[in-house]
PDB file of C-alpha atoms in Angstrom:
ATOM      1  CA  MET O  30     -70.773  32.641  66.505  1.00  0.00           C
ATOM      2  CA  VAL O  31     -71.925  33.413  62.949  1.00  0.00           C
ATOM      3  CA  ALA O  32     -68.409  34.440  61.897  1.00  0.00           C
ATOM      4  CA  MET O  33     -67.024  31.215  63.333  1.00  0.00           C
ATOM      5  CA  GLN O  34     -69.609  29.115  61.478  1.00  0.00           C
ATOM      6  CA  ARG O  35     -68.685  30.852  58.253  1.00  0.00           C
ATOM      7  CA  ARG O  36     -65.006  30.089  58.804  1.00  0.00           C
ATOM      8  CA  VAL O  37     -65.799  26.449  59.463  1.00  0.00           C
ATOM      9  CA  LEU O  38     -67.904  26.231  56.311  1.00  0.00           C
ATOM     10  CA  ALA O  39     -65.192  27.948  54.266  1.00  0.00           C
ATOM     11  CA  THR O  40     -62.568  25.528  55.600  1.00  0.00           C
ATOM     12  CA  LYS O  41     -64.737  22.514  54.864  1.00  0.00           C
ATOM     13  CA  GLU O  42     -65.458  23.839  51.388  1.00  0.00           C
ATOM     14  CA  ARG O  43     -61.707  24.020  50.693  1.00  0.00           C
ATOM     15  CA  ILE O  44     -61.388  20.421  51.821  1.00  0.00           C
ATOM     16  CA  TYR O  45     -64.339  19.328  49.666  1.00  0.00           C
ATOM     17  CA  SER O  46     -62.914  21.151  46.670  1.00  0.00           C
ATOM     18  CA  SER O  47     -59.526  19.527  47.236  1.00  0.00           C
ATOM     19  CA  ILE O  48     -61.099  16.078  47.277  1.00  0.00           C
ATOM     20  CA  ILE O  49     -62.817  16.785  43.964  1.00  0.00           C
ATOM     21  CA  GLU O  50     -59.583  18.051  42.411  1.00  0.00           C
ATOM     22  CA  GLU O  51     -57.694  14.958  43.587  1.00  0.00           C
ATOM     23  CA  LEU O  52     -60.422  12.640  42.295  1.00  0.00           C
ATOM     24  CA  LYS O  53     -60.076  14.231  38.869  1.00  0.00           C
ATOM     25  CA  LYS O  54     -56.506  12.953  38.790  1.00  0.00           C
ATOM     26  CA  ALA O  55     -56.597   9.641  40.649  1.00  0.00           C
ATOM     27  CA  PRO O  56     -58.998   7.037  42.053  1.00  0.00           C
ATOM     28  CA  LEU O  57     -60.136   7.299  45.649  1.00  0.00           C
ATOM     29  CA  THR O  58     -58.037   4.273  46.616  1.00  0.00           C
ATOM     30  CA  GLU O  59     -54.861   6.190  45.703  1.00  0.00           C
ATOM     31  CA  ILE O  60     -55.703   9.420  47.547  1.00  0.00           C
ATOM     32  CA  THR O  61     -54.391  10.030  51.047  1.00  0.00           C
ATOM     33  CA  ASP O  62     -55.265  12.399  53.874  1.00  0.00           C
ATOM     34  CA  ARG O  63     -51.943  14.090  53.253  1.00  0.00           C
ATOM     35  CA  ASN O  64     -52.917  14.822  49.634  1.00  0.00           C
ATOM     36  CA  ILE O  65     -56.098  16.565  50.746  1.00  0.00           C
ATOM     37  CA  ILE O  66     -54.490  18.467  53.638  1.00  0.00           C
ATOM     38  CA  SER O  67     -51.789  19.802  51.352  1.00  0.00           C
ATOM     39  CA  LYS O  68     -54.182  20.688  48.545  1.00  0.00           C
ATOM     40  CA  ALA O  69     -56.626  22.438  50.894  1.00  0.00           C
ATOM     41  CA  GLN O  70     -53.801  24.296  52.651  1.00  0.00           C
ATOM     42  CA  VAL O  71     -55.094  23.448  56.120  1.00  0.00           C
ATOM     43  CA  SER O  72     -53.183  22.062  59.081  1.00  0.00           C
ATOM     44  CA  SER O  73     -53.476  18.405  60.074  1.00  0.00           C
ATOM     45  CA  GLY O  74     -55.032  19.519  63.348  1.00  0.00           C
ATOM     46  CA  THR O  75     -57.733  21.466  61.552  1.00  0.00           C
ATOM     47  CA  PHE O  76     -58.474  18.613  59.162  1.00  0.00           C
ATOM     48  CA  TYR O  77     -58.786  15.992  61.890  1.00  0.00           C
ATOM     49  CA  LYS O  78     -60.879  18.340  63.986  1.00  0.00           C
ATOM     50  CA  TYR O  79     -63.658  17.976  61.429  1.00  0.00           C
ATOM     51  CA  PHE O  80     -63.029  14.593  59.772  1.00  0.00           C
ATOM     52  CA  ARG O  81     -61.676  11.169  60.696  1.00  0.00           C
ATOM     53  CA  ASN O  82     -60.059  10.848  57.271  1.00  0.00           C
ATOM     54  CA  HIS O  83     -60.537  11.930  53.661  1.00  0.00           C
ATOM     55  CA  THR O  84     -63.234   9.298  52.986  1.00  0.00           C
ATOM     56  CA  ASP O  85     -65.188  10.693  55.933  1.00  0.00           C
ATOM     57  CA  ALA O  86     -64.938  14.155  54.357  1.00  0.00           C
ATOM     58  CA  LEU O  87     -66.014  12.736  51.006  1.00  0.00           C
ATOM     59  CA  ARG O  88     -69.062  11.103  52.555  1.00  0.00           C
ATOM     60  CA  GLU O  89     -70.098  14.364  54.226  1.00  0.00           C
ATOM     61  CA  LEU O  90     -69.818  16.182  50.907  1.00  0.00           C
ATOM     62  CA  GLU O  91     -71.869  13.498  49.164  1.00  0.00           C
ATOM     63  CA  ASN O  92     -74.559  13.511  51.840  1.00  0.00           C
ATOM     64  CA  ASN O  93     -74.796  17.313  51.754  1.00  0.00           C
ATOM     65  CA  LEU O  94     -75.369  17.195  48.008  1.00  0.00           C
ATOM     66  CA  LEU O  95     -77.865  14.356  48.326  1.00  0.00           C
ATOM     67  CA  LYS O  96     -79.819  16.317  50.922  1.00  0.00           C
ATOM     68  CA  ASP O  97     -79.988  19.308  48.562  1.00  0.00           C
ATOM     69  CA  TYR O  98     -80.932  17.045  45.656  1.00  0.00           C
ATOM     70  CA  SER O  99     -83.739  15.440  47.641  1.00  0.00           C
ATOM     71  CA  PHE O 100     -85.140  18.855  48.533  1.00  0.00           C
ATOM     72  CA  VAL O 101     -85.127  20.298  45.002  1.00  0.00           C
ATOM     73  CA  LEU O 102     -86.436  17.115  43.407  1.00  0.00           C
ATOM     74  CA  ASN O 103     -89.286  16.871  45.896  1.00  0.00           C
ATOM     75  CA  SER O 104     -90.163  20.534  45.386  1.00  0.00           C
ATOM     76  CA  ASP O 105     -90.284  19.997  41.610  1.00  0.00           C
ATOM     77  CA  LEU O 106     -92.248  16.750  41.594  1.00  0.00           C
ATOM     78  CA  LYS O 107     -94.813  17.252  44.337  1.00  0.00           C
ATOM     79  CA  TYR O 108     -97.392  18.709  41.942  1.00  0.00           C
ATOM     80  CA  TRP O 109     -96.833  16.214  39.133  1.00  0.00           C
ATOM     81  CA  HIS O 110     -99.479  13.844  37.847  1.00  0.00           C
ATOM     82  CA  VAL O 111     -98.619  10.761  35.809  1.00  0.00           C
ATOM     83  CA  GLU O 112    -101.646  11.178  33.526  1.00  0.00           C
ATOM     84  CA  LYS O 113    -100.257  14.502  32.287  1.00  0.00           C
ATOM     85  CA  LEU O 114     -96.980  12.830  31.337  1.00  0.00           C
ATOM     86  CA  THR O 115     -98.703  10.026  29.456  1.00  0.00           C
ATOM     87  CA  MET O 116    -101.632  11.805  27.826  1.00  0.00           C
ATOM     88  CA  ASP O 117    -100.590  15.431  27.338  1.00  0.00           C
ATOM     89  CA  SER O 118     -99.104  16.063  23.878  1.00  0.00           C
ATOM     90  CA  ASN O 119     -96.970  18.812  25.401  1.00  0.00           C
ATOM     91  CA  SER O 120     -95.476  16.560  28.081  1.00  0.00           C
ATOM     92  CA  VAL O 121     -91.868  17.317  27.083  1.00  0.00           C
ATOM     93  CA  LYS O 122     -92.494  21.022  27.563  1.00  0.00           C
ATOM     94  CA  LEU O 123     -94.345  20.281  30.800  1.00  0.00           C
ATOM     95  CA  ILE O 124     -91.309  18.502  32.226  1.00  0.00           C
ATOM     96  CA  GLN O 125     -88.909  21.188  31.034  1.00  0.00           C
ATOM     97  CA  ASN O 126     -90.950  23.797  32.873  1.00  0.00           C
ATOM     98  CA  ASN O 127     -91.402  21.751  36.033  1.00  0.00           C
ATOM     99  CA  LEU O 128     -87.883  20.544  36.743  1.00  0.00           C
ATOM    100  CA  ASN O 129     -86.459  24.025  37.174  1.00  0.00           C
ATOM    101  CA  ASN O 130     -85.065  23.491  40.674  1.00  0.00           C
ATOM    102  CA  THR O 131     -83.499  20.178  39.700  1.00  0.00           C
ATOM    103  CA  PHE O 132     -81.848  21.724  36.649  1.00  0.00           C
ATOM    104  CA  LYS O 133     -80.571  24.600  38.777  1.00  0.00           C
ATOM    105  CA  PHE O 134     -79.075  22.054  41.173  1.00  0.00           C
ATOM    106  CA  TRP O 135     -77.220  20.307  38.333  1.00  0.00           C
ATOM    107  CA  ASN O 136     -76.145  23.607  36.783  1.00  0.00           C
ATOM    108  CA  LYS O 137     -74.714  24.801  40.097  1.00  0.00           C
ATOM    109  CA  ASN O 138     -73.021  21.545  41.142  1.00  0.00           C
ATOM    110  CA  ASN O 139     -72.240  19.761  37.878  1.00  0.00           C
ATOM    111  CA  ASP O 140     -68.464  19.945  38.376  1.00  0.00           C
ATOM    112  CA  TYR O 141     -68.718  18.130  41.712  1.00  0.00           C
ATOM    113  CA  LEU O 142     -71.489  15.782  40.570  1.00  0.00           C
ATOM    114  CA  LEU O 143     -69.666  14.480  37.512  1.00  0.00           C
ATOM    115  CA  VAL O 144     -66.583  13.683  39.566  1.00  0.00           C
ATOM    116  CA  LEU O 145     -68.596  11.967  42.294  1.00  0.00           C
ATOM    117  CA  VAL O 146     -70.271   9.639  39.770  1.00  0.00           C
ATOM    118  CA  SER O 147     -67.027   8.953  37.910  1.00  0.00           C
ATOM    119  CA  LYS O 148     -65.033   5.721  38.107  1.00  0.00           C
ATOM    120  CA  ASN O 149     -62.466   7.487  40.336  1.00  0.00           C
ATOM    121  CA  SER O 150     -64.993   7.940  43.130  1.00  0.00           C
ATOM    122  CA  ASP O 151     -66.924   5.275  45.030  1.00  0.00           C
ATOM    123  CA  LYS O 152     -70.295   3.934  43.857  1.00  0.00           C
ATOM    124  CA  TYR O 153     -72.178   5.241  46.883  1.00  0.00           C
ATOM    125  CA  PHE O 154     -73.119   8.620  45.447  1.00  0.00           C
ATOM    126  CA  PHE O 155     -74.374   7.286  42.108  1.00  0.00           C
ATOM    127  CA  ASP O 156     -76.482   4.630  43.834  1.00  0.00           C
ATOM    128  CA  GLN O 157     -77.956   7.172  46.236  1.00  0.00           C
ATOM    129  CA  LEU O 158     -78.897   9.558  43.410  1.00  0.00           C
ATOM    130  CA  ILE O 159     -80.876   6.773  41.792  1.00  0.00           C
ATOM    131  CA  SER O 160     -82.413   5.666  45.091  1.00  0.00           C
ATOM    132  CA  GLU O 161     -83.590   9.183  45.919  1.00  0.00           C
ATOM    133  CA  THR O 162     -85.032   9.685  42.427  1.00  0.00           C
ATOM    134  CA  GLU O 163     -86.734   6.296  42.642  1.00  0.00           C
ATOM    135  CA  LEU O 164     -88.270   7.267  45.997  1.00  0.00           C
ATOM    136  CA  GLN O 165     -89.695  10.490  44.562  1.00  0.00           C
ATOM    137  CA  ASN O 166     -91.095   8.600  41.559  1.00  0.00           C
ATOM    138  CA  LYS O 167     -92.920   6.226  43.909  1.00  0.00           C
ATOM    139  CA  LYS O 168     -94.390   9.202  45.757  1.00  0.00           C
ATOM    140  CA  ILE O 169     -95.845  10.483  42.492  1.00  0.00           C
ATOM    141  CA  LEU O 170     -97.402   7.109  41.732  1.00  0.00           C
ATOM    142  CA  ALA O 171     -98.839   6.804  45.230  1.00  0.00           C
ATOM    143  CA  LYS O 172    -100.351  10.284  44.994  1.00  0.00           C
ATOM    144  CA  CYS O 173    -101.879   9.542  41.599  1.00  0.00           C
ATOM    145  CA  LYS O 174    -103.377   6.335  42.946  1.00  0.00           C
ATOM    146  CA  THR O 175    -105.139   8.096  45.824  1.00  0.00           C
ATOM    147  CA  LYS O 176    -105.878  11.579  44.507  1.00  0.00           C
ATOM    148  CA  THR O 177    -106.627  11.142  40.796  1.00  0.00           C
ATOM    149  CA  LYS O 178    -108.864   8.948  38.645  1.00  0.00           C
ATOM    150  CA  ILE O 179    -105.877   7.333  36.988  1.00  0.00           C
ATOM    151  CA  LYS O 180    -105.531   3.605  37.691  1.00  0.00           C
ATOM    152  CA  ILE O 181    -102.099   2.478  38.819  1.00  0.00           C
ATOM    153  CA  THR O 182    -101.435  -1.246  38.993  1.00  0.00           C
ATOM    154  CA  SER O 183    -101.423  -2.739  42.469  1.00  0.00           C
ATOM    155  CA  ASP O 184     -98.528  -5.014  41.494  1.00  0.00           C
ATOM    156  CA  LYS O 185     -95.732  -3.711  43.716  1.00  0.00           C
ATOM    157  CA  LEU O 186     -93.012  -5.340  41.617  1.00  0.00           C
ATOM    158  CA  LYS O 187     -94.213  -3.526  38.489  1.00  0.00           C
ATOM    159  CA  VAL O 188     -94.395  -0.188  40.300  1.00  0.00           C
ATOM    160  CA  ASP O 189     -90.936  -0.707  41.812  1.00  0.00           C
ATOM    161  CA  ALA O 190     -89.496  -1.741  38.444  1.00  0.00           C
ATOM    162  CA  PHE O 191     -90.960   1.306  36.712  1.00  0.00           C
ATOM    163  CA  ALA O 192     -89.765   3.713  39.425  1.00  0.00           C
ATOM    164  CA  HIS O 193     -86.261   2.241  39.329  1.00  0.00           C
ATOM    165  CA  GLN O 194     -85.966   2.118  35.536  1.00  0.00           C
ATOM    166  CA  LEU O 195     -87.164   5.689  35.195  1.00  0.00           C
ATOM    167  CA  ALA O 196     -84.821   6.901  37.964  1.00  0.00           C
ATOM    168  CA  ALA O 197     -81.810   5.198  36.369  1.00  0.00           C
ATOM    169  CA  ALA O 198     -82.697   6.649  32.965  1.00  0.00           C
ATOM    170  CA  GLU O 199     -83.113  10.149  34.409  1.00  0.00           C
ATOM    171  CA  ILE O 200     -79.778  10.127  36.237  1.00  0.00           C
ATOM    172  CA  GLU O 201     -77.908   8.620  33.290  1.00  0.00           C
ATOM    173  CA  SER O 202     -79.435  11.286  31.056  1.00  0.00           C
ATOM    174  CA  PHE O 203     -78.325  14.096  33.380  1.00  0.00           C
ATOM    175  CA  ILE O 204     -74.808  12.651  33.597  1.00  0.00           C
ATOM    176  CA  TRP O 205     -74.453  12.182  29.846  1.00  0.00           C
ATOM    177  CA  CYS O 206     -75.749  15.672  29.080  1.00  0.00           C
ATOM    178  CA  TYR O 207     -73.521  17.457  31.582  1.00  0.00           C
ATOM    179  CA  LYS O 208     -70.502  15.520  30.338  1.00  0.00           C
ATOM    180  CA  HIS O 209     -71.228  17.148  26.986  1.00  0.00           C
ATOM    181  CA  LEU O 210     -71.926  20.616  28.335  1.00  0.00           C
ATOM    182  CA  ASP O 211     -69.449  22.127  25.869  1.00  0.00           C
ATOM    183  CA  TYR O 212     -71.675  20.967  23.017  1.00  0.00           C
ATOM    184  CA  MET O 213     -75.143  21.345  24.508  1.00  0.00           C
ATOM    185  CA  SER O 214     -77.042  24.398  25.658  1.00  0.00           C
ATOM    186  CA  ARG O 215     -78.984  24.386  28.918  1.00  0.00           C
ATOM    187  CA  ASN O 216     -82.228  24.237  26.951  1.00  0.00           C
ATOM    188  CA  GLU O 217     -80.988  21.255  24.938  1.00  0.00           C
ATOM    189  CA  ILE O 218     -80.156  19.471  28.188  1.00  0.00           C
ATOM    190  CA  LYS O 219     -83.651  20.171  29.517  1.00  0.00           C
ATOM    191  CA  GLU O 220     -85.175  18.798  26.332  1.00  0.00           C
ATOM    192  CA  ALA O 221     -83.007  15.656  26.387  1.00  0.00           C
ATOM    193  CA  VAL O 222     -83.916  14.835  29.989  1.00  0.00           C
ATOM    194  CA  ALA O 223     -87.591  15.567  29.351  1.00  0.00           C
ATOM    195  CA  GLU O 224     -87.614  13.222  26.353  1.00  0.00           C
ATOM    196  CA  THR O 225     -86.024  10.487  28.473  1.00  0.00           C
ATOM    197  CA  ILE O 226     -88.851  10.777  30.997  1.00  0.00           C
ATOM    198  CA  THR O 227     -91.676  10.881  28.430  1.00  0.00           C
ATOM    199  CA  ASN O 228     -90.241   7.852  26.617  1.00  0.00           C
ATOM    200  CA  ALA O 229     -90.451   5.793  29.826  1.00  0.00           C
ATOM    201  CA  PRO O 230     -92.498   2.551  29.765  1.00  0.00           C
ATOM    202  CA  PHE O 231     -95.592   3.984  31.467  1.00  0.00           C
ATOM    203  CA  ASN O 232     -97.679   0.981  30.364  1.00  0.00           C
ATOM    204  CA  LEU O 233     -95.754  -0.961  32.984  1.00  0.00           C
ATOM    205  CA  ILE O 234     -97.730   0.701  35.762  1.00  0.00           C
ATOM    206  CA  MET O 235    -100.953   1.809  34.051  1.00  0.00           C
ATOM    207  CA  GLN O 236    -103.719  -0.699  34.908  1.00  0.00           C
ATOM    208  CA  LYS O 237    -105.552  -0.259  31.655  1.00  0.00           C
ATOM    209  CA  ASN O 238    -102.480  -1.509  29.755  1.00  0.00           C
ATOM    210  CA  VAL O 239    -101.567  -4.293  32.141  1.00  0.00           C
ATOM    211  CA  ALA O 240    -102.701  -7.791  31.308  1.00  0.00           C
TER     212      ALA O 240
END
């Protein structure tokens, strides 16, 4: 049973990898099942045993990565407090040291991730990355509101706007940095992302700064 599961995973990984390689060369609308089957060196029967078509395989790959991303991001952010990001003079260093799992995720998967957010792929993956990051940001704000003395505005629109703006900035920062991986060290990437987060408009959700 275990050996069979490993073979299935290995076969699917070849298919995923083939999709990524094809998307590097052409947009999703121009890719066919035949392209992927040939590239992955699997039979048609094997391919259709696991997937309806190549877009179905792409969606499974994307959802697998999103599931992993959600897990690592949640594990990194669950101990965060907004007041430390807004008041601590060492907040950049704080973020660098507390996004380790998220950085490991990007380091491990950056080749796939950059292709999946490129213009050749569909917009689903990019939108879901932002949505998941936005969700985790809201969790931090909710926790701060109930478990710390910090005052978060009760204006839902302001909280939602802040969470979304910060999420979009974070993801765009990751994408830009990893596109320039040949010119940036891992530490420089950490610093760039951390600066993006600490430069966020925190006054948007802090009650003491809200009119």
